[in-house]
mmCIF file of C-alpha atoms in Angstrom:
data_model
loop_
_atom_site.group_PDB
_atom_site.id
_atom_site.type_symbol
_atom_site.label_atom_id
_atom_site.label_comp_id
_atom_site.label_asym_id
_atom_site.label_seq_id
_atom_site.Cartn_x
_atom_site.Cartn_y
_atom_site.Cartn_z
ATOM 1 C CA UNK A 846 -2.581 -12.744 8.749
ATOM 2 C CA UNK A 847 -5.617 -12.331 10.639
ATOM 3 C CA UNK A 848 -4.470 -10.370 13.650
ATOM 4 C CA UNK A 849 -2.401 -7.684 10.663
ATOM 5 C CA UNK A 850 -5.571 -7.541 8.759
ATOM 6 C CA UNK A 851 -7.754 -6.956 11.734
ATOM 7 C CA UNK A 852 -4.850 -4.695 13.962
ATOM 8 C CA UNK A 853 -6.529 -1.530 14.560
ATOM 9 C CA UNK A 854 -2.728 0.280 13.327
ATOM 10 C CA UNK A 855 -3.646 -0.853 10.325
ATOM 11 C CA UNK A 856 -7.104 0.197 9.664
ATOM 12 C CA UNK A 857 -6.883 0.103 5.814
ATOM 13 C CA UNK A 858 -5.376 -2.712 5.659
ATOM 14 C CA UNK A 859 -8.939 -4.757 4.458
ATOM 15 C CA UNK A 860 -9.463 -1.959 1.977
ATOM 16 C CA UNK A 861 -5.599 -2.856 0.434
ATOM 17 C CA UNK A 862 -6.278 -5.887 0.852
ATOM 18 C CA UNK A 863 -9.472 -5.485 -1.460
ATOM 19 C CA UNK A 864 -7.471 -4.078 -3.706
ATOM 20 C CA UNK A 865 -4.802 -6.261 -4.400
ATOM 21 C CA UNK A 866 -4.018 -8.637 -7.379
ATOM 22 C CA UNK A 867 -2.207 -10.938 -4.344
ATOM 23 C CA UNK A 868 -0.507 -11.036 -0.806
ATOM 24 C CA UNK A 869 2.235 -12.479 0.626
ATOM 25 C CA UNK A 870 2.294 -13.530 4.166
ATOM 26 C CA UNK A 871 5.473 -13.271 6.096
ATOM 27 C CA UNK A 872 4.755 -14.777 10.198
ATOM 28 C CA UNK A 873 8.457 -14.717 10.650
ATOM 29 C CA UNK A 874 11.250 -12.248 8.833
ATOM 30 C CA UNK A 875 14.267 -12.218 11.466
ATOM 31 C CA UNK A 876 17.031 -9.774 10.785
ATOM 32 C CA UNK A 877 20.637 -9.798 12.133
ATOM 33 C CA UNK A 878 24.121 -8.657 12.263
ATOM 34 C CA UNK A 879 27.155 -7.936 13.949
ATOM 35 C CA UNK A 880 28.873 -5.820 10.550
ATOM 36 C CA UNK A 881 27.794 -8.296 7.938
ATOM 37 C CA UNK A 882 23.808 -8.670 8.261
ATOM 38 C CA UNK A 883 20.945 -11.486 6.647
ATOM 39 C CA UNK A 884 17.738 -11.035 6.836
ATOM 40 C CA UNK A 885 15.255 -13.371 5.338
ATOM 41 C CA UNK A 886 11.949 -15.118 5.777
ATOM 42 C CA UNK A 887 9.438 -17.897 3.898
ATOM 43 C CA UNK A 888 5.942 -17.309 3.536
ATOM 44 C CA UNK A 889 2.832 -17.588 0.999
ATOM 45 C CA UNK A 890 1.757 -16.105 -1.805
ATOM 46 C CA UNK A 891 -1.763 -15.782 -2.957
ATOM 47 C CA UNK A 892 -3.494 -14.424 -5.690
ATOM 48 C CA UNK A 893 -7.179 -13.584 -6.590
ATOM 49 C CA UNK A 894 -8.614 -14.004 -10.098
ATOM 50 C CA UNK A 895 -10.630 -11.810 -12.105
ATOM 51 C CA UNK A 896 -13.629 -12.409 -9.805
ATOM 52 C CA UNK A 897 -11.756 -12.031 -6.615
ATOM 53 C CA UNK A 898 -11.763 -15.394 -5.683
ATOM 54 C CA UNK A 899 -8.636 -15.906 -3.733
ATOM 55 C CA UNK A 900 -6.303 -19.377 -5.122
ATOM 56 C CA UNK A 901 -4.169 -21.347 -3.251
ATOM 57 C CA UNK A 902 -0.777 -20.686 -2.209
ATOM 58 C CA UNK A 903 2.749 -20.706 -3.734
ATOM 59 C CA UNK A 904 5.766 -20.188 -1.898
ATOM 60 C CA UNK A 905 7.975 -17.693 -1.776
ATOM 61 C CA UNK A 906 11.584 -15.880 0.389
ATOM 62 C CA UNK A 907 12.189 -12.544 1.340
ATOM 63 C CA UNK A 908 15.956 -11.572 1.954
ATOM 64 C CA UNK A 909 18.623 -9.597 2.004
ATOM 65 C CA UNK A 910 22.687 -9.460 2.735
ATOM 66 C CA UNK A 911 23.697 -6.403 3.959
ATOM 67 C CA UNK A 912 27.821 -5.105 4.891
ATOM 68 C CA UNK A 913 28.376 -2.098 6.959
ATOM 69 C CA UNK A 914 28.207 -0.894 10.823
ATOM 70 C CA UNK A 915 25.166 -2.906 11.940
ATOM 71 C CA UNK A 916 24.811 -4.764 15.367
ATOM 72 C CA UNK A 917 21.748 -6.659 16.477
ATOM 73 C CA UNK A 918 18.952 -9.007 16.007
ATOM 74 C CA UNK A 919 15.174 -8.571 15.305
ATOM 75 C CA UNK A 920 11.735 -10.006 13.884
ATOM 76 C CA UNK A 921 8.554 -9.112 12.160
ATOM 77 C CA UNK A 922 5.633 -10.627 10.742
ATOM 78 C CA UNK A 923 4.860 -9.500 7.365
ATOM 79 C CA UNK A 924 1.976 -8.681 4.766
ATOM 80 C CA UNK A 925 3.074 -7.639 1.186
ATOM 81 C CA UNK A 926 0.033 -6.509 -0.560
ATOM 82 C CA UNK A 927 0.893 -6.976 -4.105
ATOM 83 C CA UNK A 928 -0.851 -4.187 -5.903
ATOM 84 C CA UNK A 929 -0.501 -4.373 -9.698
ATOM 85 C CA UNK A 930 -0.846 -7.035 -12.476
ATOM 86 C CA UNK A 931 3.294 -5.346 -13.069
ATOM 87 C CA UNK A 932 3.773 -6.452 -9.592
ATOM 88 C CA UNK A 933 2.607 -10.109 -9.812
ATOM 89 C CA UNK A 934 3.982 -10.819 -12.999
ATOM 90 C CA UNK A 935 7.320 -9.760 -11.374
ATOM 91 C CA UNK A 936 7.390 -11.629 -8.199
ATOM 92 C CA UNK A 937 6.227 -14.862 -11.222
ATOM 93 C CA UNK A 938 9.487 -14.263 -12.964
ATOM 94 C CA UNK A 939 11.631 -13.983 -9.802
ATOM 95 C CA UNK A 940 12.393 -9.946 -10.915
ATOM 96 C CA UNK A 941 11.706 -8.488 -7.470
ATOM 97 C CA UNK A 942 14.612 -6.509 -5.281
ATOM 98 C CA UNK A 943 12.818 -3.866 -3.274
ATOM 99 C CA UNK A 944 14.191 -0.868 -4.160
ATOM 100 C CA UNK A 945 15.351 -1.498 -7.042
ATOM 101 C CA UNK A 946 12.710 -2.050 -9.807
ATOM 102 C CA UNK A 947 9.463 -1.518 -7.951
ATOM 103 C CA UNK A 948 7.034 1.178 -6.786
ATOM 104 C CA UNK A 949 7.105 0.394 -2.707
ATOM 105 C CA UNK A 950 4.950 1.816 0.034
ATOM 106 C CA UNK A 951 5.678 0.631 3.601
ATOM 107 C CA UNK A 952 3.585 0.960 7.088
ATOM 108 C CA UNK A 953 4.905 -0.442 10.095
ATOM 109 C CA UNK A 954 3.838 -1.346 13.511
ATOM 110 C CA UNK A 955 6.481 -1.660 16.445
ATOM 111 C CA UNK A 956 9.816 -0.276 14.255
ATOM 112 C CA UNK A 957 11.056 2.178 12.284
ATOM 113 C CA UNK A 958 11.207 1.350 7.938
ATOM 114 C CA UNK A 959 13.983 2.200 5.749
ATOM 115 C CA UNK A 960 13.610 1.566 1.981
ATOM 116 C CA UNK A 961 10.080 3.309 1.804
ATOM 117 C CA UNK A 962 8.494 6.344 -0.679
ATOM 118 C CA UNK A 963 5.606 6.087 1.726
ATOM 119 C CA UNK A 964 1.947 5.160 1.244
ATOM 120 C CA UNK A 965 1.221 5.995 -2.317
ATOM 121 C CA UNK A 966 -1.925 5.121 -4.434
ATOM 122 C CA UNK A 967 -0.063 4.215 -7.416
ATOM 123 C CA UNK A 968 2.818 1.795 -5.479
ATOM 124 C CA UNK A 969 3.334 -2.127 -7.298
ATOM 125 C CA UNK A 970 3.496 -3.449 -3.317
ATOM 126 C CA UNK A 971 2.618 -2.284 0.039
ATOM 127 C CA UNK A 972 4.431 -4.056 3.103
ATOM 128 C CA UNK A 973 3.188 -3.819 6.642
ATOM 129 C CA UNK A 974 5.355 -5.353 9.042
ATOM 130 C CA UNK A 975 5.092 -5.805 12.760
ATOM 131 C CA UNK A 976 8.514 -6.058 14.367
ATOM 132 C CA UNK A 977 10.346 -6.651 17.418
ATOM 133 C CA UNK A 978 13.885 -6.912 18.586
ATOM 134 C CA UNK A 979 17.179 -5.308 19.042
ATOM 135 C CA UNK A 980 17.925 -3.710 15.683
ATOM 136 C CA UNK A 981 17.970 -0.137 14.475
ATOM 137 C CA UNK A 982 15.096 0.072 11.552
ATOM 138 C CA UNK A 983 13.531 -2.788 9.545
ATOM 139 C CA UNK A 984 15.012 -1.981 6.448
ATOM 140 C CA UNK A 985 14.081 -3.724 3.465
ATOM 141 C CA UNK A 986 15.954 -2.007 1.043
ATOM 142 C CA UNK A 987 17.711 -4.540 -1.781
ATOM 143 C CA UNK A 988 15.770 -7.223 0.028
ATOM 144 C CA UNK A 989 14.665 -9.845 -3.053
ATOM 145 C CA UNK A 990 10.974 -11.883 -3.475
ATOM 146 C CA UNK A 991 11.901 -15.431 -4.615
ATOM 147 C CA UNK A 992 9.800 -18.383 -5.812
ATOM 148 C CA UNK A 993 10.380 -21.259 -3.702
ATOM 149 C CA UNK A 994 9.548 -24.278 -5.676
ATOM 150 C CA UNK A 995 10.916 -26.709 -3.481
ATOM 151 C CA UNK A 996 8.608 -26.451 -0.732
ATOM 152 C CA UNK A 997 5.217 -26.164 -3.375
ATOM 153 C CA UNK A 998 6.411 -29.847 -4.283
ATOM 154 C CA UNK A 999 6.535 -31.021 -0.640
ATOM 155 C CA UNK A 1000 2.932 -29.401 -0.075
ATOM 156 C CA UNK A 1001 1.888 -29.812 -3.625
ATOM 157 C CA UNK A 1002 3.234 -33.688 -3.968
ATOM 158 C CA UNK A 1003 4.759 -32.719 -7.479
ATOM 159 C CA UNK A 1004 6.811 -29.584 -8.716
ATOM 160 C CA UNK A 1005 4.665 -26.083 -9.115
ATOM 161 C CA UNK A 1006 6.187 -23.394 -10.540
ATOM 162 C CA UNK A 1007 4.333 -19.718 -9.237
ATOM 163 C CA UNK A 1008 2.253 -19.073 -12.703
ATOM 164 C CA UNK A 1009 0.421 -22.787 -12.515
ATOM 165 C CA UNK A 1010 -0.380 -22.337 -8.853
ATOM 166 C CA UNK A 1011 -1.701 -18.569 -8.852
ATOM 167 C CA UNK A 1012 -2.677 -17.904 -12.199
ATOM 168 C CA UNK A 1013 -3.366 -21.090 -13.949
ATOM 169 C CA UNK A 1014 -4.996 -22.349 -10.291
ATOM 170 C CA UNK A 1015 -4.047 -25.460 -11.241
ATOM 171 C CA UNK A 1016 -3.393 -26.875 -7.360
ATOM 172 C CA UNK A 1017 -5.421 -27.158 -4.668
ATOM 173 C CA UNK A 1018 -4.850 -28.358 -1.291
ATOM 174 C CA UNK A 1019 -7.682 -28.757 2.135
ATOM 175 C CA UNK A 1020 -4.114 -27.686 3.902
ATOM 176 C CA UNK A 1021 -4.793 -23.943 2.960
ATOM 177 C CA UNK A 1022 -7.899 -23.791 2.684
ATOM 178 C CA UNK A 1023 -8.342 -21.491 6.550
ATOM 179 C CA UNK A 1024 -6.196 -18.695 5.117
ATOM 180 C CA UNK A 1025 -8.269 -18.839 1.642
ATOM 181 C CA UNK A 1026 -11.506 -17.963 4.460
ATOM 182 C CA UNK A 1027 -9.459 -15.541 6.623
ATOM 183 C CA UNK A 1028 -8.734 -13.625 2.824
ATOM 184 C CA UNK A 1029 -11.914 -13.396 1.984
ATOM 185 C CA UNK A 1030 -13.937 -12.489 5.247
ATOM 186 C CA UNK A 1031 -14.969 -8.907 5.665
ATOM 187 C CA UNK A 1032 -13.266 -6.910 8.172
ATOM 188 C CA UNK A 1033 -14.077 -7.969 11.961
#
């Protein structure tokens, strides 16, 4: 998260950031496919409250199945800023497929994007994603957010659903507490 936030191809990115109700962090999306295609990763969600104090993190999957004339195999690490209250409360109630119900703006570093309206002021999520690899585009297009309870209770010790952990702020954990600092620190 820090290198994204701090990559000078993504200059705004502390200003989204600043701006967000919450981010997701995604250090490793792979992509694949030789005619049927996955693509997928697990990373963190945080979200700030009212007085932009960032919480602690739930977990969460981005993926996709894709069928048609597709050959190859690639990576990215990913930020999803999530923009609006309408955006959060979606990704809560596991109602997210990119492309399908939600305002998306995309920037990349290292790839070419599919699935974008480009950078818009009035988008529910921005992704940046820096990828690498053998694949034709990083598209995320039909690509769902889903809650991922069963790693929360491993970290968590008990079972944490998204709303207790990022709105409720119900868990805390010393674990997370480095990307809680990286969140909050001014641009470097």
């Amino acid at each position: 998260a820090r290198k994204m936030l701090n990559n000078e191809n993504f200059s705004d990115a502390r200003d989204i950031l600043r701006r967000s109700r919450a981010v997701i962090i995604i250090p490793s999306y792979y992509r694949g496919g030789f005619m049927l295609g996955a693509a997928g990763g697990t990373g963190v969600i945080l979200a700030k409250d009212n007085s932009g104090i960032w919480g602690y993190p739930g977990f969460v999957n981005l993926g996709s199945l894709t069928a048609g004339l597709q050959i190859g195999f690639s990576g990215a690490e990913m930020l999803v800023f999530v923009i609006t209250n309408e955006g959060l409360s979606a990704i809560i109630n596991n109602q997210v497929r990119i492309g399908g119900n939600a305002g998306l703006a995309v920037a990349t570093f290292g790839g070419d994007v599919g699935g974008a309206k480009g950078l818009t002021t009035d988008a529910d999520y921005i992704i940046y994603a820096k990828s690498a690899g053998l694949y034709a585009g990083l598209s995320l297009e039909g690509a769902v957010i889903e809650a991922r309870p069963d790693i929360a209770r491993d970290f968590y010790g008990e079972s944490a659903a998204l709303y207790p952990i990022l709105i409720d702020k119900k868990y805390t954990d010393s674990r997370a507490d480095k990307v809680c600092e990286i969140l909050a620190q001014p641009q470097q």
